[in-house]
Amino acid sequence: MTGLSGLPGDPDGRTVHVDTHLHTVASYDGNIMPETLLAGAKAAGLDAVVVTDHDTVEGARLVADLAEDVLVVVGCEVSTADGHLLALGVDAAPEPDRPLVETARDIRDGGGVAVVPHPFQRSRHGASREAIDGVDGIEVYNAHALTNIRNKQAARFARTAGYPAFGGSDAHRPGGIGRAATTVALRPGDPLTTETLLAAMRAGRTAAVGRSPARSRYLSKVVENATRKTLTLF
């Protein structure tokens, strides 16, 4: 992986790679089967994934039930009144169409982590600067972006506003799994669990990373092969 920003935290602690923005067929615009997602995550060398289907946690729950080698955190991408918002580590999908600030507060009060994905990209329901407040982080690298201009704008905003940086593939197709991720620094001695991962995210021990094109091409081949073997689960 190619680092996009320095990782804060204790250098003696364990650093894990997490794709914090993934979609399955439970999203209206996704076509990744749960088993294919897990195969792709393993091939990409990810330690954990957060499944964030649009306004539902059903796909995430199914992936979590099937997981063996990769930690799966249940999440969703919420359609707020001000743009999309990632809810990481939630039991249920937050109610859509409410203000972003209110939705973020409810996510955090429930023990989850609220992250703004692809900010400022109006065509993709990205939140504006004015709407962003009270969140745990900003997605500063979104691998699904057509250009890197918006990612750079998001990174500048996060630095200026003091928000932790996150990276996610925003994969809707198998070939995109792991093309971007968030590195998370756990405290020394902490096992990798949903609780320790979310705690490290809340503490801001995160950074965004991207994957090299050669690695992405290899991953695409692996997940395409896995897709052929995947049974229909929905």
Tab-separated table of N, CA and C in Angstrom, residues 55 78-80 93-98 103:
chain	number	residue	atom	x	y	z
A	55	ASP	N	-28.346	2.665	3.759
A	55	ASP	CA	-29.509	2.691	4.649
A	55	ASP	C	-29.999	1.316	5.089
A	78	VAL	N	-25.571	6.218	5.557
A	78	VAL	CA	-26.865	6.834	5.833
A	78	VAL	C	-27.121	8.000	4.885
A	79	SER	N	-28.322	8.063	4.359
A	79	SER	CA	-28.736	9.184	3.509
A	79	SER	C	-29.335	10.260	4.401
A	80	THR	N	-28.491	11.183	4.864
A	80	THR	CA	-28.997	12.260	5.709
A	80	THR	C	-29.561	13.379	4.832
A	93	ALA	N	-29.646	0.473	11.171
A	93	ALA	CA	-29.454	1.621	10.287
A	93	ALA	C	-30.156	2.845	10.866
A	94	PRO	N	-29.442	3.956	11.031
A	94	PRO	CA	-30.093	5.179	11.502
A	94	PRO	C	-31.178	5.634	10.533
A	95	GLU	N	-32.153	6.295	11.050
A	95	GLU	CA	-33.243	6.801	10.215
A	95	GLU	C	-32.703	7.792	9.194
A	96	PRO	N	-33.050	7.640	7.919
A	96	PRO	CA	-32.548	8.564	6.896
A	96	PRO	C	-33.274	9.897	6.905
A	97	ASP	N	-32.727	10.829	6.109
A	97	ASP	CA	-33.360	12.127	5.819
A	97	ASP	C	-33.407	13.076	7.007
A	98	ARG	N	-32.607	12.817	8.012
A	98	ARG	CA	-32.486	13.771	9.124
A	98	ARG	C	-31.222	14.590	8.939
A	103	THR	N	-27.866	13.103	13.019
A	103	THR	CA	-27.587	11.692	12.744
A	103	THR	C	-26.249	11.285	13.337
